[in-house]
JSON list of C-alpha atoms in Angstrom, two decimals:
[
{"chain": "A", "resi": 1, "resn": "MET", "atom": "CA", "xyz": [9.95, 0.31, -0.11]},
{"chain": "A", "resi": 2, "resn": "LEU", "atom": "CA", "xyz": [10.62, 2.37, -3.26]},
{"chain": "A", "resi": 3, "resn": "LYS", "atom": "CA", "xyz": [13.30, 4.93, -4.12]},
{"chain": "A", "resi": 4, "resn": "VAL", "atom": "CA", "xyz": [13.56, 6.83, -7.40]},
{"chain": "A", "resi": 5, "resn": "ASP", "atom": "CA", "xyz": [16.88, 8.68, -7.70]},
{"chain": "A", "resi": 6, "resn": "LYS", "atom": "CA", "xyz": [17.44, 11.32, -10.41]},
{"chain": "A", "resi": 7, "resn": "VAL", "atom": "CA", "xyz": [15.69, 9.30, -13.09]},
{"chain": "A", "resi": 8, "resn": "VAL", "atom": "CA", "xyz": [15.67, 10.55, -16.68]},
{"chain": "A", "resi": 9, "resn": "LYS", "atom": "CA", "xyz": [13.66, 9.25, -19.64]},
{"chain": "A", "resi": 10, "resn": "GLU", "atom": "CA", "xyz": [13.78, 10.83, -23.09]},
{"chain": "A", "resi": 11, "resn": "PHE", "atom": "CA", "xyz": [11.71, 10.19, -26.22]},
{"chain": "A", "resi": 12, "resn": "ASN", "atom": "CA", "xyz": [13.29, 11.61, -29.39]},
{"chain": "A", "resi": 13, "resn": "GLY", "atom": "CA", "xyz": [15.00, 14.36, -27.42]},
{"chain": "A", "resi": 14, "resn": "PHE", "atom": "CA", "xyz": [11.97, 15.20, -25.27]},
{"chain": "A", "resi": 15, "resn": "ARG", "atom": "CA", "xyz": [12.47, 14.61, -21.54]},
{"chain": "A", "resi": 16, "resn": "ALA", "atom": "CA", "xyz": [9.29, 13.02, -20.27]},
{"chain": "A", "resi": 17, "resn": "VAL", "atom": "CA", "xyz": [11.00, 12.43, -16.90]},
{"chain": "A", "resi": 18, "resn": "ASP", "atom": "CA", "xyz": [13.70, 14.90, -15.93]},
{"chain": "A", "resi": 19, "resn": "GLU", "atom": "CA", "xyz": [16.01, 13.97, -13.02]},
{"chain": "A", "resi": 20, "resn": "CYS", "atom": "CA", "xyz": [13.04, 13.03, -10.86]},
{"chain": "A", "resi": 21, "resn": "SER", "atom": "CA", "xyz": [13.59, 11.73, -7.32]},
{"chain": "A", "resi": 22, "resn": "PHE", "atom": "CA", "xyz": [11.23, 10.60, -4.57]},
{"chain": "A", "resi": 23, "resn": "GLU", "atom": "CA", "xyz": [10.66, 7.84, -2.02]},
{"chain": "A", "resi": 24, "resn": "VAL", "atom": "CA", "xyz": [7.66, 5.76, -0.97]},
{"chain": "A", "resi": 25, "resn": "LYS", "atom": "CA", "xyz": [7.66, 4.39, 2.57]},
{"chain": "A", "resi": 26, "resn": "LYS", "atom": "CA", "xyz": [6.47, 0.90, 3.43]},
{"chain": "A", "resi": 27, "resn": "ASN", "atom": "CA", "xyz": [2.81, 0.40, 4.41]},
{"chain": "A", "resi": 28, "resn": "THR", "atom": "CA", "xyz": [1.67, 3.81, 3.20]},
{"chain": "A", "resi": 29, "resn": "ILE", "atom": "CA", "xyz": [-0.71, 5.11, 0.55]},
{"chain": "A", "resi": 30, "resn": "THR", "atom": "CA", "xyz": [1.09, 7.67, -1.60]},
{"chain": "A", "resi": 31, "resn": "GLY", "atom": "CA", "xyz": [-0.52, 9.73, -4.33]},
{"chain": "A", "resi": 32, "resn": "LEU", "atom": "CA", "xyz": [1.36, 10.72, -7.49]},
{"chain": "A", "resi": 33, "resn": "ILE", "atom": "CA", "xyz": [-0.33, 13.74, -9.04]},
{"chain": "A", "resi": 34, "resn": "GLY", "atom": "CA", "xyz": [0.36, 16.44, -11.59]},
{"chain": "A", "resi": 35, "resn": "PRO", "atom": "CA", "xyz": [-1.09, 18.08, -14.70]},
{"chain": "A", "resi": 36, "resn": "ASN", "atom": "CA", "xyz": [-1.59, 16.06, -17.88]},
{"chain": "A", "resi": 37, "resn": "GLY", "atom": "CA", "xyz": [1.79, 15.37, -19.46]},
{"chain": "A", "resi": 38, "resn": "ALA", "atom": "CA", "xyz": [3.66, 15.69, -16.16]},
{"chain": "A", "resi": 39, "resn": "GLY", "atom": "CA", "xyz": [5.31, 12.27, -16.69]},
{"chain": "A", "resi": 40, "resn": "LYS", "atom": "CA", "xyz": [3.35, 10.23, -14.15]},
{"chain": "A", "resi": 41, "resn": "THR", "atom": "CA", "xyz": [2.52, 7.19, -16.29]},
{"chain": "A", "resi": 42, "resn": "THR", "atom": "CA", "xyz": [6.01, 7.19, -17.80]},
{"chain": "A", "resi": 43, "resn": "MET", "atom": "CA", "xyz": [7.31, 7.07, -14.22]},
{"chain": "A", "resi": 44, "resn": "PHE", "atom": "CA", "xyz": [5.06, 4.08, -13.49]},
{"chain": "A", "resi": 45, "resn": "ASN", "atom": "CA", "xyz": [6.43, 2.32, -16.57]},
{"chain": "A", "resi": 46, "resn": "LEU", "atom": "CA", "xyz": [9.99, 2.98, -15.42]},
{"chain": "A", "resi": 47, "resn": "ILE", "atom": "CA", "xyz": [9.31, 1.66, -11.92]},
{"chain": "A", "resi": 48, "resn": "ALA", "atom": "CA", "xyz": [7.54, -1.47, -13.19]},
{"chain": "A", "resi": 49, "resn": "GLY", "atom": "CA", "xyz": [10.19, -2.25, -15.81]},
{"chain": "A", "resi": 50, "resn": "SER", "atom": "CA", "xyz": [8.09, -1.59, -18.93]},
{"chain": "A", "resi": 51, "resn": "LEU", "atom": "CA", "xyz": [10.58, 1.15, -19.81]},
{"chain": "A", "resi": 52, "resn": "LYS", "atom": "CA", "xyz": [14.27, 1.50, -19.00]},
{"chain": "A", "resi": 53, "resn": "ALA", "atom": "CA", "xyz": [15.63, 4.74, -17.55]},
{"chain": "A", "resi": 54, "resn": "ASP", "atom": "CA", "xyz": [18.24, 6.62, -19.58]},
{"chain": "A", "resi": 55, "resn": "GLN", "atom": "CA", "xyz": [19.82, 7.89, -16.36]},
{"chain": "A", "resi": 56, "resn": "GLY", "atom": "CA", "xyz": [19.28, 7.49, -12.63]},
{"chain": "A", "resi": 57, "resn": "GLU", "atom": "CA", "xyz": [18.37, 4.59, -10.40]},
{"chain": "A", "resi": 58, "resn": "VAL", "atom": "CA", "xyz": [15.22, 2.82, -9.23]},
{"chain": "A", "resi": 59, "resn": "TYR", "atom": "CA", "xyz": [15.37, 0.78, -6.02]},
{"chain": "A", "resi": 60, "resn": "PHE", "atom": "CA", "xyz": [12.63, -1.57, -4.83]},
{"chain": "A", "resi": 61, "resn": "SER", "atom": "CA", "xyz": [13.03, -3.04, -1.34]},
{"chain": "A", "resi": 62, "resn": "ASP", "atom": "CA", "xyz": [16.67, -1.84, -1.32]},
{"chain": "A", "resi": 63, "resn": "GLN", "atom": "CA", "xyz": [17.42, -3.69, -4.56]},
{"chain": "A", "resi": 64, "resn": "LYS", "atom": "CA", "xyz": [18.42, -1.83, -7.71]},
{"chain": "A", "resi": 65, "resn": "VAL", "atom": "CA", "xyz": [15.99, -2.88, -10.44]},
{"chain": "A", "resi": 66, "resn": "ASN", "atom": "CA", "xyz": [16.90, -0.59, -13.34]},
{"chain": "A", "resi": 67, "resn": "SER", "atom": "CA", "xyz": [18.03, -3.39, -15.61]},
{"chain": "A", "resi": 68, "resn": "PHE", "atom": "CA", "xyz": [15.37, -5.90, -14.56]},
{"chain": "A", "resi": 69, "resn": "ALA", "atom": "CA", "xyz": [12.68, -7.08, -16.96]},
{"chain": "A", "resi": 70, "resn": "ALA", "atom": "CA", "xyz": [9.12, -6.33, -15.89]},
{"chain": "A", "resi": 71, "resn": "TYR", "atom": "CA", "xyz": [8.42, -9.96, -14.97]},
{"chain": "A", "resi": 72, "resn": "LYS", "atom": "CA", "xyz": [11.45, -10.07, -12.67]},
{"chain": "A", "resi": 73, "resn": "ILE", "atom": "CA", "xyz": [10.32, -6.93, -10.85]},
{"chain": "A", "resi": 74, "resn": "ALA", "atom": "CA", "xyz": [6.85, -8.46, -10.54]},
{"chain": "A", "resi": 75, "resn": "ARG", "atom": "CA", "xyz": [8.37, -11.58, -8.96]},
{"chain": "A", "resi": 76, "resn": "LEU", "atom": "CA", "xyz": [10.05, -9.37, -6.36]},
{"chain": "A", "resi": 77, "resn": "GLY", "atom": "CA", "xyz": [6.61, -8.28, -5.19]},
{"chain": "A", "resi": 78, "resn": "LEU", "atom": "CA", "xyz": [5.48, -5.37, -7.35]},
{"chain": "A", "resi": 79, "resn": "ALA", "atom": "CA", "xyz": [2.18, -5.35, -9.20]},
{"chain": "A", "resi": 80, "resn": "ARG", "atom": "CA", "xyz": [0.44, -2.66, -11.22]},
{"chain": "A", "resi": 81, "resn": "THR", "atom": "CA", "xyz": [-2.88, -1.82, -12.78]},
{"chain": "A", "resi": 82, "resn": "PHE", "atom": "CA", "xyz": [-3.53, 0.23, -15.89]},
{"chain": "A", "resi": 83, "resn": "GLN", "atom": "CA", "xyz": [-5.67, 3.29, -16.55]},
{"chain": "A", "resi": 84, "resn": "ILE", "atom": "CA", "xyz": [-7.46, 1.31, -19.27]},
{"chain": "A", "resi": 85, "resn": "PRO", "atom": "CA", "xyz": [-8.11, -2.15, -17.78]},
{"chain": "A", "resi": 86, "resn": "LYS", "atom": "CA", "xyz": [-6.31, -4.92, -19.66]},
{"chain": "A", "resi": 87, "resn": "THR", "atom": "CA", "xyz": [-8.76, -7.71, -18.85]},
{"chain": "A", "resi": 88, "resn": "LEU", "atom": "CA", "xyz": [-9.02, -10.90, -20.91]},
{"chain": "A", "resi": 89, "resn": "LYS", "atom": "CA", "xyz": [-12.44, -10.17, -22.33]},
{"chain": "A", "resi": 90, "resn": "LYS", "atom": "CA", "xyz": [-13.37, -13.67, -23.49]},
{"chain": "A", "resi": 91, "resn": "MET", "atom": "CA", "xyz": [-12.59, -15.22, -20.11]},
{"chain": "A", "resi": 92, "resn": "THR", "atom": "CA", "xyz": [-14.75, -15.05, -17.00]},
{"chain": "A", "resi": 93, "resn": "VAL", "atom": "CA", "xyz": [-13.89, -12.90, -14.02]},
{"chain": "A", "resi": 94, "resn": "LEU", "atom": "CA", "xyz": [-12.86, -16.02, -12.10]},
{"chain": "A", "resi": 95, "resn": "GLU", "atom": "CA", "xyz": [-10.68, -17.26, -14.96]},
{"chain": "A", "resi": 96, "resn": "ASN", "atom": "CA", "xyz": [-8.98, -13.85, -15.21]},
{"chain": "A", "resi": 97, "resn": "LEU", "atom": "CA", "xyz": [-7.91, -14.20, -11.59]},
{"chain": "A", "resi": 98, "resn": "MET", "atom": "CA", "xyz": [-6.93, -17.87, -11.71]},
{"chain": "A", "resi": 99, "resn": "LEU", "atom": "CA", "xyz": [-4.59, -17.20, -14.61]},
{"chain": "A", "resi": 100, "resn": "VAL", "atom": "CA", "xyz": [-2.37, -14.85, -12.58]},
{"chain": "A", "resi": 101, "resn": "PRO", "atom": "CA", "xyz": [-0.30, -17.10, -10.26]},
{"chain": "A", "resi": 102, "resn": "GLY", "atom": "CA", "xyz": [2.99, -17.97, -11.95]},
{"chain": "A", "resi": 103, "resn": "GLY", "atom": "CA", "xyz": [4.68, -21.34, -12.32]},
{"chain": "A", "resi": 104, "resn": "GLN", "atom": "CA", "xyz": [1.47, -23.35, -12.46]},
{"chain": "A", "resi": 105, "resn": "SER", "atom": "CA", "xyz": [2.04, -27.05, -13.15]},
{"chain": "A", "resi": 106, "resn": "GLY", "atom": "CA", "xyz": [-0.77, -27.08, -15.70]},
{"chain": "A", "resi": 107, "resn": "GLU", "atom": "CA", "xyz": [1.29, -24.82, -17.97]},
{"chain": "A", "resi": 108, "resn": "ASN", "atom": "CA", "xyz": [3.31, -27.92, -18.88]},
{"chain": "A", "resi": 109, "resn": "ILE", "atom": "CA", "xyz": [1.28, -30.16, -21.18]},
{"chain": "A", "resi": 110, "resn": "TRP", "atom": "CA", "xyz": [3.01, -33.31, -19.87]},
{"chain": "A", "resi": 111, "resn": "ASN", "atom": "CA", "xyz": [1.91, -32.55, -16.33]},
{"chain": "A", "resi": 112, "resn": "SER", "atom": "CA", "xyz": [-1.70, -32.64, -17.49]},
{"chain": "A", "resi": 113, "resn": "TRP", "atom": "CA", "xyz": [-1.13, -36.28, -18.42]},
{"chain": "A", "resi": 114, "resn": "PHE", "atom": "CA", "xyz": [1.33, -37.57, -15.85]},
{"chain": "A", "resi": 115, "resn": "LYS", "atom": "CA", "xyz": [0.77, -35.27, -12.85]},
{"chain": "A", "resi": 116, "resn": "SER", "atom": "CA", "xyz": [-2.93, -34.58, -13.20]},
{"chain": "A", "resi": 117, "resn": "SER", "atom": "CA", "xyz": [-3.58, -34.81, -9.45]},
{"chain": "A", "resi": 118, "resn": "LYS", "atom": "CA", "xyz": [-0.98, -32.09, -8.79]},
{"chain": "A", "resi": 119, "resn": "VAL", "atom": "CA", "xyz": [-2.47, -29.89, -11.50]},
{"chain": "A", "resi": 120, "resn": "LYS", "atom": "CA", "xyz": [-5.98, -30.32, -10.09]},
{"chain": "A", "resi": 121, "resn": "ALA", "atom": "CA", "xyz": [-4.81, -29.54, -6.55]},
{"chain": "A", "resi": 122, "resn": "GLU", "atom": "CA", "xyz": [-3.14, -26.33, -7.71]},
{"chain": "A", "resi": 123, "resn": "GLU", "atom": "CA", "xyz": [-6.21, -25.29, -9.69]},
{"chain": "A", "resi": 124, "resn": "LYS", "atom": "CA", "xyz": [-8.39, -25.87, -6.63]},
{"chain": "A", "resi": 125, "resn": "GLU", "atom": "CA", "xyz": [-6.09, -23.72, -4.49]},
{"chain": "A", "resi": 126, "resn": "ASN", "atom": "CA", "xyz": [-6.00, -20.97, -7.12]},
{"chain": "A", "resi": 127, "resn": "GLU", "atom": "CA", "xyz": [-9.77, -21.06, -7.35]},
{"chain": "A", "resi": 128, "resn": "SER", "atom": "CA", "xyz": [-10.05, -20.70, -3.57]},
{"chain": "A", "resi": 129, "resn": "ARG", "atom": "CA", "xyz": [-7.63, -17.75, -3.64]},
{"chain": "A", "resi": 130, "resn": "ALA", "atom": "CA", "xyz": [-9.59, -16.16, -6.47]},
{"chain": "A", "resi": 131, "resn": "TYR", "atom": "CA", "xyz": [-12.85, -16.43, -4.55]},
{"chain": "A", "resi": 132, "resn": "ARG", "atom": "CA", "xyz": [-11.21, -14.84, -1.51]},
{"chain": "A", "resi": 133, "resn": "VAL", "atom": "CA", "xyz": [-10.13, -11.92, -3.68]},
{"chain": "A", "resi": 134, "resn": "LEU", "atom": "CA", "xyz": [-13.61, -11.67, -5.23]},
{"chain": "A", "resi": 135, "resn": "LYS", "atom": "CA", "xyz": [-15.14, -11.61, -1.76]},
{"chain": "A", "resi": 136, "resn": "PHE", "atom": "CA", "xyz": [-12.73, -8.86, -0.70]},
{"chain": "A", "resi": 137, "resn": "LEU", "atom": "CA", "xyz": [-13.71, -6.82, -3.76]},
{"chain": "A", "resi": 138, "resn": "GLU", "atom": "CA", "xyz": [-17.42, -7.71, -3.44]},
{"chain": "A", "resi": 139, "resn": "LEU", "atom": "CA", "xyz": [-17.43, -9.23, -6.93]},
{"chain": "A", "resi": 140, "resn": "THR", "atom": "CA", "xyz": [-18.50, -12.81, -6.17]},
{"chain": "A", "resi": 141, "resn": "HIS", "atom": "CA", "xyz": [-21.82, -12.21, -7.94]},
{"chain": "A", "resi": 142, "resn": "VAL", "atom": "CA", "xyz": [-19.99, -11.73, -11.27]},
{"chain": "A", "resi": 143, "resn": "ALA", "atom": "CA", "xyz": [-17.48, -14.60, -10.90]},
{"chain": "A", "resi": 144, "resn": "ASP", "atom": "CA", "xyz": [-18.85, -16.43, -13.96]},
{"chain": "A", "resi": 145, "resn": "VAL", "atom": "CA", "xyz": [-19.49, -13.33, -16.08]},
{"chain": "A", "resi": 146, "resn": "LEU", "atom": "CA", "xyz": [-17.27, -12.68, -19.09]},
{"chain": "A", "resi": 147, "resn": "ALA", "atom": "CA", "xyz": [-14.90, -9.77, -18.41]},
{"chain": "A", "resi": 148, "resn": "ALA", "atom": "CA", "xyz": [-16.15, -8.07, -21.58]},
{"chain": "A", "resi": 149, "resn": "ASN", "atom": "CA", "xyz": [-19.61, -7.73, -20.02]},
{"chain": "A", "resi": 150, "resn": "LEU", "atom": "CA", "xyz": [-18.50, -5.91, -16.86]},
{"chain": "A", "resi": 151, "resn": "SER", "atom": "CA", "xyz": [-19.15, -2.23, -16.23]},
{"chain": "A", "resi": 152, "resn": "GLY", "atom": "CA", "xyz": [-16.23, 0.18, -16.32]},
{"chain": "A", "resi": 153, "resn": "GLY", "atom": "CA", "xyz": [-16.06, 0.27, -12.54]},
{"chain": "A", "resi": 154, "resn": "GLN", "atom": "CA", "xyz": [-16.18, -3.51, -12.25]},
{"chain": "A", "resi": 155, "resn": "LYS", "atom": "CA", "xyz": [-13.31, -3.79, -14.73]},
{"chain": "A", "resi": 156, "resn": "LYS", "atom": "CA", "xyz": [-11.27, -1.45, -12.50]},
{"chain": "A", "resi": 157, "resn": "LEU", "atom": "CA", "xyz": [-11.99, -3.73, -9.55]},
{"chain": "A", "resi": 158, "resn": "LEU", "atom": "CA", "xyz": [-11.02, -6.77, -11.61]},
{"chain": "A", "resi": 159, "resn": "GLU", "atom": "CA", "xyz": [-7.72, -5.05, -12.48]},
{"chain": "A", "resi": 160, "resn": "LEU", "atom": "CA", "xyz": [-7.10, -4.60, -8.79]},
{"chain": "A", "resi": 161, "resn": "GLY", "atom": "CA", "xyz": [-8.09, -8.22, -8.16]},
{"chain": "A", "resi": 162, "resn": "ARG", "atom": "CA", "xyz": [-5.58, -9.52, -10.70]},
{"chain": "A", "resi": 163, "resn": "ALA", "atom": "CA", "xyz": [-2.87, -7.48, -8.98]},
{"chain": "A", "resi": 164, "resn": "LEU", "atom": "CA", "xyz": [-3.86, -8.96, -5.61]},
{"chain": "A", "resi": 165, "resn": "MET", "atom": "CA", "xyz": [-3.66, -12.52, -6.96]},
{"chain": "A", "resi": 166, "resn": "ALA", "atom": "CA", "xyz": [0.10, -11.95, -7.30]},
{"chain": "A", "resi": 167, "resn": "ASP", "atom": "CA", "xyz": [0.24, -11.18, -3.54]},
{"chain": "A", "resi": 168, "resn": "PRO", "atom": "CA", "xyz": [2.48, -8.12, -4.04]},
{"chain": "A", "resi": 169, "resn": "GLU", "atom": "CA", "xyz": [4.15, -5.92, -1.44]},
{"chain": "A", "resi": 170, "resn": "LEU", "atom": "CA", "xyz": [3.85, -2.76, -3.57]},
{"chain": "A", "resi": 171, "resn": "ILE", "atom": "CA", "xyz": [0.88, -1.99, -5.82]},
{"chain": "A", "resi": 172, "resn": "LEU", "atom": "CA", "xyz": [0.97, 0.72, -8.50]},
{"chain": "A", "resi": 173, "resn": "LEU", "atom": "CA", "xyz": [-2.55, 1.93, -9.31]},
{"chain": "A", "resi": 174, "resn": "ASP", "atom": "CA", "xyz": [-2.93, 4.00, -12.48]},
{"chain": "A", "resi": 175, "resn": "GLU", "atom": "CA", "xyz": [-6.05, 6.17, -12.12]},
{"chain": "A", "resi": 176, "resn": "PRO", "atom": "CA", "xyz": [-8.27, 3.66, -10.31]},
{"chain": "A", "resi": 177, "resn": "GLY", "atom": "CA", "xyz": [-11.05, 6.24, -10.10]},
{"chain": "A", "resi": 178, "resn": "ALA", "atom": "CA", "xyz": [-11.13, 7.29, -13.76]},
{"chain": "A", "resi": 179, "resn": "GLY", "atom": "CA", "xyz": [-14.57, 6.81, -15.34]},
{"chain": "A", "resi": 180, "resn": "VAL", "atom": "CA", "xyz": [-16.00, 5.18, -12.22]},
{"chain": "A", "resi": 181, "resn": "ASN", "atom": "CA", "xyz": [-19.38, 6.09, -10.77]},
{"chain": "A", "resi": 182, "resn": "PRO", "atom": "CA", "xyz": [-19.47, 7.47, -7.18]},
{"chain": "A", "resi": 183, "resn": "THR", "atom": "CA", "xyz": [-20.73, 4.21, -5.64]},
{"chain": "A", "resi": 184, "resn": "LEU", "atom": "CA", "xyz": [-17.95, 2.08, -7.11]},
{"chain": "A", "resi": 185, "resn": "LEU", "atom": "CA", "xyz": [-15.39, 4.83, -6.48]},
{"chain": "A", "resi": 186, "resn": "ASN", "atom": "CA", "xyz": [-16.28, 4.69, -2.79]},
{"chain": "A", "resi": 187, "resn": "LYS", "atom": "CA", "xyz": [-15.85, 0.91, -2.88]},
{"chain": "A", "resi": 188, "resn": "ILE", "atom": "CA", "xyz": [-12.44, 1.23, -4.55]},
{"chain": "A", "resi": 189, "resn": "ALA", "atom": "CA", "xyz": [-11.35, 3.77, -1.93]},
{"chain": "A", "resi": 190, "resn": "LYS", "atom": "CA", "xyz": [-12.40, 1.45, 0.90]},
{"chain": "A", "resi": 191, "resn": "ASN", "atom": "CA", "xyz": [-10.55, -1.46, -0.70]},
{"chain": "A", "resi": 192, "resn": "ILE", "atom": "CA", "xyz": [-7.36, 0.59, -1.01]},
{"chain": "A", "resi": 193, "resn": "LEU", "atom": "CA", "xyz": [-7.57, 1.50, 2.68]},
{"chain": "A", "resi": 194, "resn": "LYS", "atom": "CA", "xyz": [-8.15, -2.16, 3.58]},
{"chain": "A", "resi": 195, "resn": "LEU", "atom": "CA", "xyz": [-5.03, -3.11, 1.62]},
{"chain": "A", "resi": 196, "resn": "LYS", "atom": "CA", "xyz": [-2.99, -0.74, 3.76]},
{"chain": "A", "resi": 197, "resn": "GLU", "atom": "CA", "xyz": [-4.48, -2.41, 6.85]},
{"chain": "A", "resi": 198, "resn": "LYS", "atom": "CA", "xyz": [-3.22, -5.72, 5.44]},
{"chain": "A", "resi": 199, "resn": "GLY", "atom": "CA", "xyz": [0.33, -4.33, 5.27]},
{"chain": "A", "resi": 200, "resn": "LYS", "atom": "CA", "xyz": [0.43, -3.44, 1.57]},
{"chain": "A", "resi": 201, "resn": "THR", "atom": "CA", "xyz": [2.12, -0.34, 0.15]},
{"chain": "A", "resi": 202, "resn": "ILE", "atom": "CA", "xyz": [0.28, 1.61, -2.54]},
{"chain": "A", "resi": 203, "resn": "LEU", "atom": "CA", "xyz": [1.39, 4.27, -5.01]},
{"chain": "A", "resi": 204, "resn": "LEU", "atom": "CA", "xyz": [-1.42, 5.67, -7.12]},
{"chain": "A", "resi": 205, "resn": "ILE", "atom": "CA", "xyz": [-1.83, 8.12, -9.95]},
{"chain": "A", "resi": 206, "resn": "GLU", "atom": "CA", "xyz": [-5.14, 9.90, -9.67]},
{"chain": "A", "resi": 207, "resn": "HIS", "atom": "CA", "xyz": [-6.81, 13.09, -10.93]},
{"chain": "A", "resi": 208, "resn": "ASN", "atom": "CA", "xyz": [-9.70, 12.86, -8.47]},
{"chain": "A", "resi": 209, "resn": "MET", "atom": "CA", "xyz": [-8.44, 15.17, -5.74]},
{"chain": "A", "resi": 210, "resn": "ASP", "atom": "CA", "xyz": [-11.15, 14.14, -3.29]},
{"chain": "A", "resi": 211, "resn": "LEU", "atom": "CA", "xyz": [-9.91, 10.55, -3.48]},
{"chain": "A", "resi": 212, "resn": "ILE", "atom": "CA", "xyz": [-6.29, 11.68, -3.05]},
{"chain": "A", "resi": 213, "resn": "MET", "atom": "CA", "xyz": [-7.10, 13.89, -0.06]},
{"chain": "A", "resi": 214, "resn": "ASN", "atom": "CA", "xyz": [-9.23, 11.26, 1.65]},
{"chain": "A", "resi": 215, "resn": "ILE", "atom": "CA", "xyz": [-6.98, 8.18, 1.48]},
{"chain": "A", "resi": 216, "resn": "CYS", "atom": "CA", "xyz": [-3.35, 9.24, 0.96]},
{"chain": "A", "resi": 217, "resn": "ASP", "atom": "CA", "xyz": [-0.75, 9.57, 3.70]},
{"chain": "A", "resi": 218, "resn": "ARG", "atom": "CA", "xyz": [1.51, 11.60, 1.45]},
{"chain": "A", "resi": 219, "resn": "VAL", "atom": "CA", "xyz": [1.30, 13.14, -2.01]},
{"chain": "A", "resi": 220, "resn": "ILE", "atom": "CA", "xyz": [4.08, 13.56, -4.58]},
{"chain": "A", "resi": 221, "resn": "VAL", "atom": "CA", "xyz": [3.59, 16.20, -7.27]},
{"chain": "A", "resi": 222, "resn": "MET", "atom": "CA", "xyz": [5.25, 16.02, -10.70]},
{"chain": "A", "resi": 223, "resn": "ASN", "atom": "CA", "xyz": [5.33, 18.79, -13.28]},
{"chain": "A", "resi": 224, "resn": "ASP", "atom": "CA", "xyz": [7.16, 18.85, -16.63]},
{"chain": "A", "resi": 225, "resn": "GLY", "atom": "CA", "xyz": [8.78, 15.54, -15.76]},
{"chain": "A", "resi": 226, "resn": "LYS", "atom": "CA", "xyz": [10.27, 16.85, -12.53]},
{"chain": "A", "resi": 227, "resn": "HIS", "atom": "CA", "xyz": [9.56, 16.30, -8.86]},
{"chain": "A", "resi": 228, "resn": "LEU", "atom": "CA", "xyz": [7.85, 19.52, -7.81]},
{"chain": "A", "resi": 229, "resn": "VAL", "atom": "CA", "xyz": [6.91, 19.04, -4.14]},
{"chain": "A", "resi": 230, "resn": "ASP", "atom": "CA", "xyz": [5.71, 16.37, -1.75]},
{"chain": "A", "resi": 231, "resn": "GLY", "atom": "CA", "xyz": [4.04, 16.37, 1.65]},
{"chain": "A", "resi": 232, "resn": "THR", "atom": "CA", "xyz": [0.79, 15.59, 3.39]},
{"chain": "A", "resi": 233, "resn": "PRO", "atom": "CA", "xyz": [-2.41, 16.08, 1.36]},
{"chain": "A", "resi": 234, "resn": "ALA", "atom": "CA", "xyz": [-3.14, 19.31, 3.26]},
{"chain": "A", "resi": 235, "resn": "GLU", "atom": "CA", "xyz": [0.37, 20.67, 2.67]},
{"chain": "A", "resi": 236, "resn": "VAL", "atom": "CA", "xyz": [0.28, 19.88, -1.03]},
{"chain": "A", "resi": 237, "resn": "LYS", "atom": "CA", "xyz": [-3.22, 21.25, -1.53]},
{"chain": "A", "resi": 238, "resn": "SER", "atom": "CA", "xyz": [-2.22, 24.67, -0.22]},
{"chain": "A", "resi": 239, "resn": "ASN", "atom": "CA", "xyz": [1.25, 24.84, -1.80]},
{"chain": "A", "resi": 240, "resn": "PRO", "atom": "CA", "xyz": [1.57, 27.85, -4.17]},
{"chain": "A", "resi": 241, "resn": "ARG", "atom": "CA", "xyz": [3.86, 25.92, -6.55]},
{"chain": "A", "resi": 242, "resn": "VAL", "atom": "CA", "xyz": [1.22, 23.20, -6.93]},
{"chain": "A", "resi": 243, "resn": "LEU", "atom": "CA", "xyz": [-1.52, 25.75, -7.56]},
{"chain": "A", "resi": 244, "resn": "GLU", "atom": "CA", "xyz": [0.68, 27.43, -10.17]},
{"chain": "A", "resi": 245, "resn": "ALA", "atom": "CA", "xyz": [1.36, 24.10, -11.92]},
{"chain": "A", "resi": 246, "resn": "TYR", "atom": "CA", "xyz": [-2.34, 23.26, -12.13]},
{"chain": "A", "resi": 247, "resn": "LEU", "atom": "CA", "xyz": [-3.68, 26.74, -12.87]},
{"chain": "A", "resi": 248, "resn": "GLY", "atom": "CA", "xyz": [-0.84, 27.79, -15.15]},
{"chain": "A", "resi": 249, "resn": "GLU", "atom": "CA", "xyz": [-0.38, 31.13, -13.48]},
{"chain": "A", "resi": 250, "resn": "LYS", "atom": "CA", "xyz": [1.51, 32.53, -10.52]},
{"chain": "A", "resi": 251, "resn": "THR", "atom": "CA", "xyz": [-0.42, 32.80, -7.26]},
{"chain": "A", "resi": 252, "resn": "ALA", "atom": "CA", "xyz": [-0.07, 35.56, -4.71]}
]
């Protein structure tokens, strides 16, 4: 589903990502972990097209996407969330979701006048899709609430919901558990597992090791911009190189 091959990204001479390579298999949940400053979010930005790699290649579904704009990569079936939710605060939860599908007829002002029936039919379908997503996320009770008035955990769920409205094959989740209370964190974890059951592929950055260990099939570890190790959660948890990277000292 995803292949990163010897990717390099520099900022003013500093290598945030340093010849990093890894793969993500289809229909798996893969964790991307590492100490602060390891290059994880920069890697997400490179995969999603927000940044361009200085060297190396990124392949999504066997297609090289290095030079693609972010919107083109999204159209291929990749969606992402952000560590700090980027909700449209003055719109309702439902409106945030309905805005996502691309190529809506209502975006053309003339269609509102001359093809109003088509516009209304599309809006009705988008509304139905949005309610299905809200039901999946257990957010139907806040459908008409302004996004600005949601709790931090609810905003994380809304971020996930907006990604789902794009019906992606691969979802990049940037710290979905950050700042979330245990109840909502458990709900997010269950939703991620349900997405795998639906055939989705997930790559997530997360500092909550319990979440990583409980839901991931494999874990990739980055340190100093490099690929350090990867393996099952149990293998990574006990790896001396991982312990050294996190603790900052050599282990026996």
